[in-house]
Amino acid sequence: MKATIIITADGKISVITKEGTFEGGRQEIKKLLASLGIEGIEIASIDDEKDFEQHRHDSESHAHLHAHSHNS
Amino acid sequence: MPCNGVTVLRPISLKANVFREIKAQPEVAINAIKKLLADNWQAEVINIQQHKNATRFYINSGGYLEITADGLIKVAGFWLPQNHFERLAKIIGRLGVLLTQERIRQVIKKIAVVEDEQRAPNGALIINVKLEG
């Protein structure tokens, strides 16, 4: 699964997966963060509901649906 | 049938801490701090010691810079104007992030296939990978 990892200059990490389902992407991201944790890189706790969002792209209609798993 | 899409982990804070990076990658971290002191305050590090739960960098003027386990910075024996102290704290905080970025880069190389990486103008490190899970 292809992914992009961004570490900002102010000390935040963001991960974007570009293939598969939302749930599959979320599981892969959580595995990645767990691996970083095993190597001693500490990350603030993650809220499954608020910290993940999905962007679905329907290629047939070219419509874009941005379905967020949070209320912000 | 589930459709392909993009899953995003919104930006999460790393617990970047210079003291932790000194432990994790001592050579890189110590060289970076030596260079920081030399470039900004013409201070030459002449000795490094562990003092309780802190690392002390003794400099040629007789004082030292201390970085504690919780990331606090103390200076003793050399005078810094208040605005310089703030600058020092800010630079060391940024150094903690840079060192953490570097360590993440190394870990990612071990756990994923890195396709490319780049540094954005705003200092962000962007790594494109293929996860093998």
PDB file of C-alpha atoms in Angstrom:
ATOM      1  CA  MET A   1       0.000   0.000   0.000  1.00  0.00           C
ATOM      2  CA  LYS A   2       1.458   3.356  -1.007  1.00  0.00           C
ATOM      3  CA  ALA A   3       1.634   5.992   1.715  1.00  0.00           C
ATOM      4  CA  THR A   4       3.054   9.429   2.349  1.00  0.00           C
ATOM      5  CA  ILE A   5       4.513  10.327   5.728  1.00  0.00           C
ATOM      6  CA  ILE A   6       4.882  13.993   6.597  1.00  0.00           C
ATOM      7  CA  ILE A   7       6.852  15.230   9.593  1.00  0.00           C
ATOM      8  CA  THR A   8       6.372  18.933  10.049  1.00  0.00           C
ATOM      9  CA  ALA A   9       8.964  21.389  11.318  1.00  0.00           C
ATOM     10  CA  ASP A  10       6.867  21.982  14.433  1.00  0.00           C
ATOM     11  CA  GLY A  11       7.058  18.304  15.404  1.00  0.00           C
ATOM     12  CA  LYS A  12       3.889  16.694  14.092  1.00  0.00           C
ATOM     13  CA  ILE A  13       3.461  13.554  12.032  1.00  0.00           C
ATOM     14  CA  SER A  14       0.758  12.923   9.469  1.00  0.00           C
ATOM     15  CA  VAL A  15       0.274   9.836   7.302  1.00  0.00           C
ATOM     16  CA  ILE A  16      -1.740   9.464   4.109  1.00  0.00           C
ATOM     17  CA  THR A  17      -2.438   6.122   2.431  1.00  0.00           C
ATOM     18  CA  LYS A  18      -3.505   6.258  -1.179  1.00  0.00           C
ATOM     19  CA  GLU A  19      -4.869   2.801  -1.875  1.00  0.00           C
ATOM     20  CA  GLY A  20      -7.394   0.382  -0.434  1.00  0.00           C
ATOM     21  CA  THR A  21     -10.273   1.058   1.881  1.00  0.00           C
ATOM     22  CA  PHE A  22     -10.557   3.529   4.730  1.00  0.00           C
ATOM     23  CA  GLU A  23     -10.392   0.753   7.305  1.00  0.00           C
ATOM     24  CA  GLY A  24      -7.447  -0.899   5.557  1.00  0.00           C
ATOM     25  CA  GLY A  25      -5.607   2.413   5.445  1.00  0.00           C
ATOM     26  CA  ARG A  26      -6.341   3.084   9.083  1.00  0.00           C
ATOM     27  CA  GLN A  27      -5.005  -0.328  10.104  1.00  0.00           C
ATOM     28  CA  GLU A  28      -1.827   0.175   8.054  1.00  0.00           C
ATOM     29  CA  ILE A  29      -1.257   3.614   9.599  1.00  0.00           C
ATOM     30  CA  LYS A  30      -1.758   2.243  13.103  1.00  0.00           C
ATOM     31  CA  LYS A  31       0.722  -0.552  12.375  1.00  0.00           C
ATOM     32  CA  LEU A  32       3.242   1.993  11.118  1.00  0.00           C
ATOM     33  CA  LEU A  33       2.864   4.113  14.261  1.00  0.00           C
ATOM     34  CA  ALA A  34       3.189   1.021  16.448  1.00  0.00           C
ATOM     35  CA  SER A  35       6.445   0.172  14.667  1.00  0.00           C
ATOM     36  CA  LEU A  36       7.734   3.691  15.305  1.00  0.00           C
ATOM     37  CA  GLY A  37       6.747   3.299  18.967  1.00  0.00           C
ATOM     38  CA  ILE A  38       8.708   0.036  19.240  1.00  0.00           C
ATOM     39  CA  GLU A  39      11.758   1.948  17.992  1.00  0.00           C
ATOM     40  CA  GLY A  40      11.297   4.494  20.786  1.00  0.00           C
ATOM     41  CA  ILE A  41       9.592   7.284  18.871  1.00  0.00           C
ATOM     42  CA  GLU A  42       6.815   8.539  21.087  1.00  0.00           C
ATOM     43  CA  ILE A  43       3.656   9.948  19.571  1.00  0.00           C
ATOM     44  CA  ALA A  44       0.694  11.545  21.317  1.00  0.00           C
ATOM     45  CA  SER A  45      -2.271   9.198  21.731  1.00  0.00           C
ATOM     46  CA  ILE A  46      -4.579   8.785  18.754  1.00  0.00           C
ATOM     47  CA  ASP A  47      -8.331   8.968  18.741  1.00  0.00           C
ATOM     48  CA  ASP A  48      -9.792   6.523  16.192  1.00  0.00           C
ATOM     49  CA  GLU A  49     -12.816   8.741  15.653  1.00  0.00           C
ATOM     50  CA  LYS A  50     -11.227  12.187  15.478  1.00  0.00           C
ATOM     51  CA  ASP A  51      -7.772  11.661  14.072  1.00  0.00           C
ATOM     52  CA  PHE A  52      -8.559   9.741  10.890  1.00  0.00           C
ATOM     53  CA  GLU A  53     -10.438  11.004   7.901  1.00  0.00           C
ATOM     54  CA  GLN A  54     -11.125   9.553   4.486  1.00  0.00           C
ATOM     55  CA  HIS A  55     -11.270  11.128   1.071  1.00  0.00           C
ATOM     56  CA  ARG A  56     -13.069   8.921  -1.442  1.00  0.00           C
ATOM     57  CA  HIS A  57     -12.709   9.528  -5.134  1.00  0.00           C
ATOM     58  CA  ASP A  58     -15.326   8.118  -7.485  1.00  0.00           C
ATOM     59  CA  SER A  59     -13.427   7.953 -10.763  1.00  0.00           C
ATOM     60  CA  GLU A  60     -16.481   7.139 -12.902  1.00  0.00           C
ATOM     61  CA  SER A  61     -18.469  10.243 -12.143  1.00  0.00           C
ATOM     62  CA  HIS A  62     -15.432  12.375 -11.210  1.00  0.00           C
ATOM     63  CA  ALA A  63     -17.375  13.379  -8.166  1.00  0.00           C
ATOM     64  CA  HIS A  64     -15.409  13.859  -4.989  1.00  0.00           C
ATOM     65  CA  LEU A  65     -16.793  12.833  -1.694  1.00  0.00           C
ATOM     66  CA  HIS A  66     -14.904  13.859   1.378  1.00  0.00           C
ATOM     67  CA  ALA A  67     -16.272  11.763   4.180  1.00  0.00           C
ATOM     68  CA  HIS A  68     -14.827  12.753   7.495  1.00  0.00           C
ATOM     69  CA  SER A  69     -14.963  10.508  10.474  1.00  0.00           C
ATOM     70  CA  HIS A  70     -15.079  13.453  12.829  1.00  0.00           C
ATOM     71  CA  ASN A  71     -17.355  16.397  13.363  1.00  0.00           C
ATOM     72  CA  SER A  72     -14.951  19.271  12.973  1.00  0.00           C
TER      73      SER A  72
ATOM     74  CA  MET B   1     -17.419  -3.395  -3.327  1.00  0.00           C
ATOM     75  CA  PRO B   2     -15.219  -1.083  -1.285  1.00  0.00           C
ATOM     76  CA  CYS B   3     -13.785   1.696  -3.393  1.00  0.00           C
ATOM     77  CA  ASN B   4     -10.221   2.935  -3.324  1.00  0.00           C
ATOM     78  CA  GLY B   5      -9.566   6.166  -1.576  1.00  0.00           C
ATOM     79  CA  VAL B   6      -7.318   8.137   0.658  1.00  0.00           C
ATOM     80  CA  THR B   7      -7.033   7.623   4.393  1.00  0.00           C
ATOM     81  CA  VAL B   8      -5.509  10.469   6.326  1.00  0.00           C
ATOM     82  CA  LEU B   9      -4.089  10.547   9.813  1.00  0.00           C
ATOM     83  CA  ARG B  10      -4.416  14.167  10.828  1.00  0.00           C
ATOM     84  CA  PRO B  11      -1.212  15.768  12.258  1.00  0.00           C
ATOM     85  CA  ILE B  12      -0.348  14.231  15.618  1.00  0.00           C
ATOM     86  CA  SER B  13       2.279  15.631  17.957  1.00  0.00           C
ATOM     87  CA  LEU B  14       5.547  13.803  18.257  1.00  0.00           C
ATOM     88  CA  LYS B  15       7.075  13.827  21.686  1.00  0.00           C
ATOM     89  CA  ALA B  16      10.311  15.328  20.357  1.00  0.00           C
ATOM     90  CA  ASN B  17      12.856  15.742  23.115  1.00  0.00           C
ATOM     91  CA  VAL B  18      16.518  16.638  22.682  1.00  0.00           C
ATOM     92  CA  PHE B  19      17.580  14.656  25.738  1.00  0.00           C
ATOM     93  CA  ARG B  20      15.941  11.499  24.329  1.00  0.00           C
ATOM     94  CA  GLU B  21      17.684  12.080  21.004  1.00  0.00           C
ATOM     95  CA  ILE B  22      21.054  12.427  22.762  1.00  0.00           C
ATOM     96  CA  LYS B  23      20.423   8.942  24.177  1.00  0.00           C
ATOM     97  CA  ALA B  24      19.122   7.508  20.903  1.00  0.00           C
ATOM     98  CA  GLN B  25      21.707   8.950  18.523  1.00  0.00           C
ATOM     99  CA  PRO B  26      24.459  10.439  20.696  1.00  0.00           C
ATOM    100  CA  GLU B  27      26.995  11.212  17.993  1.00  0.00           C
ATOM    101  CA  VAL B  28      24.566  13.052  15.740  1.00  0.00           C
ATOM    102  CA  ALA B  29      22.873  14.939  18.590  1.00  0.00           C
ATOM    103  CA  ILE B  30      26.093  15.941  20.339  1.00  0.00           C
ATOM    104  CA  ASN B  31      27.697  17.155  17.124  1.00  0.00           C
ATOM    105  CA  ALA B  32      24.588  19.189  16.344  1.00  0.00           C
ATOM    106  CA  ILE B  33      24.613  20.827  19.791  1.00  0.00           C
ATOM    107  CA  LYS B  34      28.355  21.548  19.557  1.00  0.00           C
ATOM    108  CA  LYS B  35      27.823  23.211  16.199  1.00  0.00           C
ATOM    109  CA  LEU B  36      24.840  25.152  17.496  1.00  0.00           C
ATOM    110  CA  LEU B  37      26.841  26.589  20.396  1.00  0.00           C
ATOM    111  CA  ALA B  38      29.852  27.370  18.212  1.00  0.00           C
ATOM    112  CA  ASP B  39      27.869  28.993  15.410  1.00  0.00           C
ATOM    113  CA  ASN B  40      25.587  31.101  17.590  1.00  0.00           C
ATOM    114  CA  TRP B  41      27.563  31.877  20.727  1.00  0.00           C
ATOM    115  CA  GLN B  42      31.186  31.146  19.757  1.00  0.00           C
ATOM    116  CA  ALA B  43      31.193  28.643  22.631  1.00  0.00           C
ATOM    117  CA  GLU B  44      33.424  25.615  22.273  1.00  0.00           C
ATOM    118  CA  VAL B  45      32.263  22.417  23.982  1.00  0.00           C
ATOM    119  CA  ILE B  46      35.254  21.013  25.862  1.00  0.00           C
ATOM    120  CA  ASN B  47      33.606  18.257  27.878  1.00  0.00           C
ATOM    121  CA  ILE B  48      30.311  16.377  28.052  1.00  0.00           C
ATOM    122  CA  GLN B  49      29.084  14.723  31.228  1.00  0.00           C
ATOM    123  CA  GLN B  50      26.013  12.936  32.454  1.00  0.00           C
ATOM    124  CA  HIS B  51      24.888  14.684  35.608  1.00  0.00           C
ATOM    125  CA  LYS B  52      22.062  12.785  37.352  1.00  0.00           C
ATOM    126  CA  ASN B  53      19.311  12.654  34.738  1.00  0.00           C
ATOM    127  CA  ALA B  54      20.763  15.358  32.516  1.00  0.00           C
ATOM    128  CA  THR B  55      23.517  15.932  29.990  1.00  0.00           C
ATOM    129  CA  ARG B  56      25.924  18.791  30.580  1.00  0.00           C
ATOM    130  CA  PHE B  57      27.938  20.428  27.839  1.00  0.00           C
ATOM    131  CA  TYR B  58      30.850  22.282  29.443  1.00  0.00           C
ATOM    132  CA  ILE B  59      32.160  25.125  27.348  1.00  0.00           C
ATOM    133  CA  ASN B  60      35.515  26.866  27.133  1.00  0.00           C
ATOM    134  CA  SER B  61      34.432  29.910  29.150  1.00  0.00           C
ATOM    135  CA  GLY B  62      33.857  27.676  32.187  1.00  0.00           C
ATOM    136  CA  GLY B  63      30.089  27.414  32.191  1.00  0.00           C
ATOM    137  CA  TYR B  64      27.794  24.742  30.871  1.00  0.00           C
ATOM    138  CA  LEU B  65      24.569  24.084  29.058  1.00  0.00           C
ATOM    139  CA  GLU B  66      22.424  21.381  30.630  1.00  0.00           C
ATOM    140  CA  ILE B  67      19.604  19.482  28.951  1.00  0.00           C
ATOM    141  CA  THR B  68      17.395  17.562  31.347  1.00  0.00           C
ATOM    142  CA  ALA B  69      15.385  14.378  30.716  1.00  0.00           C
ATOM    143  CA  ASP B  70      12.159  16.328  30.456  1.00  0.00           C
ATOM    144  CA  GLY B  71      13.717  18.577  27.821  1.00  0.00           C
ATOM    145  CA  LEU B  72      14.397  21.584  30.052  1.00  0.00           C
ATOM    146  CA  ILE B  73      17.440  23.680  29.300  1.00  0.00           C
ATOM    147  CA  LYS B  74      19.633  25.281  31.938  1.00  0.00           C
ATOM    148  CA  VAL B  75      22.714  27.389  31.530  1.00  0.00           C
ATOM    149  CA  ALA B  76      25.214  28.109  34.282  1.00  0.00           C
ATOM    150  CA  GLY B  77      28.514  29.912  34.440  1.00  0.00           C
ATOM    151  CA  PHE B  78      28.041  31.910  31.308  1.00  0.00           C
ATOM    152  CA  TRP B  79      25.909  34.905  30.771  1.00  0.00           C
ATOM    153  CA  LEU B  80      23.164  35.036  28.206  1.00  0.00           C
ATOM    154  CA  PRO B  81      20.871  38.000  27.735  1.00  0.00           C
ATOM    155  CA  GLN B  82      17.212  37.032  28.252  1.00  0.00           C
ATOM    156  CA  ASN B  83      16.437  37.219  24.551  1.00  0.00           C
ATOM    157  CA  HIS B  84      19.408  34.991  23.773  1.00  0.00           C
ATOM    158  CA  PHE B  85      18.180  32.426  26.260  1.00  0.00           C
ATOM    159  CA  GLU B  86      14.798  32.344  24.557  1.00  0.00           C
ATOM    160  CA  ARG B  87      16.564  31.972  21.234  1.00  0.00           C
ATOM    161  CA  LEU B  88      18.700  29.149  22.597  1.00  0.00           C
ATOM    162  CA  ALA B  89      15.609  27.333  23.915  1.00  0.00           C
ATOM    163  CA  LYS B  90      13.838  27.777  20.598  1.00  0.00           C
ATOM    164  CA  ILE B  91      16.822  26.538  18.584  1.00  0.00           C
ATOM    165  CA  ILE B  92      17.266  23.508  20.835  1.00  0.00           C
ATOM    166  CA  GLY B  93      13.546  22.726  20.591  1.00  0.00           C
ATOM    167  CA  ARG B  94      13.820  22.844  16.800  1.00  0.00           C
ATOM    168  CA  LEU B  95      16.912  20.684  16.974  1.00  0.00           C
ATOM    169  CA  GLY B  96      14.876  18.094  18.891  1.00  0.00           C
ATOM    170  CA  VAL B  97      12.371  17.992  16.027  1.00  0.00           C
ATOM    171  CA  LEU B  98      15.114  17.741  13.388  1.00  0.00           C
ATOM    172  CA  LEU B  99      16.790  14.896  15.245  1.00  0.00           C
ATOM    173  CA  THR B 100      13.446  13.129  15.658  1.00  0.00           C
ATOM    174  CA  GLN B 101      12.759  13.578  11.944  1.00  0.00           C
ATOM    175  CA  GLU B 102      16.101  11.983  11.180  1.00  0.00           C
ATOM    176  CA  ARG B 103      15.430   9.060  13.507  1.00  0.00           C
ATOM    177  CA  ILE B 104      11.984   8.469  11.977  1.00  0.00           C
ATOM    178  CA  ARG B 105      13.619   8.531   8.549  1.00  0.00           C
ATOM    179  CA  GLN B 106      16.036   5.808   9.626  1.00  0.00           C
ATOM    180  CA  VAL B 107      13.285   3.681  11.208  1.00  0.00           C
ATOM    181  CA  ILE B 108      11.033   4.002   8.151  1.00  0.00           C
ATOM    182  CA  LYS B 109      13.865   2.730   5.956  1.00  0.00           C
ATOM    183  CA  LYS B 110      13.847  -0.432   8.070  1.00  0.00           C
ATOM    184  CA  ILE B 111      10.088  -1.043   8.125  1.00  0.00           C
ATOM    185  CA  ALA B 112       8.957   0.138   4.679  1.00  0.00           C
ATOM    186  CA  VAL B 113      10.200   0.573   1.130  1.00  0.00           C
ATOM    187  CA  VAL B 114      11.105   4.239   0.673  1.00  0.00           C
ATOM    188  CA  GLU B 115      10.240   5.407  -2.841  1.00  0.00           C
ATOM    189  CA  ASP B 116      11.409   8.992  -2.474  1.00  0.00           C
ATOM    190  CA  GLU B 117      11.739  11.743   0.070  1.00  0.00           C
ATOM    191  CA  GLN B 118      11.904  15.474  -0.050  1.00  0.00           C
ATOM    192  CA  ARG B 119      12.222  18.483   2.223  1.00  0.00           C
ATOM    193  CA  ALA B 120       9.467  21.074   1.799  1.00  0.00           C
ATOM    194  CA  PRO B 121      10.378  24.790   1.936  1.00  0.00           C
ATOM    195  CA  ASN B 122       8.611  25.013   5.314  1.00  0.00           C
ATOM    196  CA  GLY B 123      10.977  22.397   6.765  1.00  0.00           C
ATOM    197  CA  ALA B 124       8.579  19.443   6.629  1.00  0.00           C
ATOM    198  CA  LEU B 125      10.071  16.081   5.695  1.00  0.00           C
ATOM    199  CA  ILE B 126       7.895  14.207   3.183  1.00  0.00           C
ATOM    200  CA  ILE B 127       8.564  10.496   2.637  1.00  0.00           C
ATOM    201  CA  ASN B 128       6.713   8.410   0.071  1.00  0.00           C
ATOM    202  CA  VAL B 129       6.741   4.743   0.969  1.00  0.00           C
ATOM    203  CA  LYS B 130       5.266   1.408   0.111  1.00  0.00           C
ATOM    204  CA  LEU B 131       4.026  -0.334   3.235  1.00  0.00           C
ATOM    205  CA  GLU B 132       4.607  -4.042   3.126  1.00  0.00           C
ATOM    206  CA  GLY B 133       1.920  -5.115   5.595  1.00  0.00           C
TER     207      GLY B 133
END
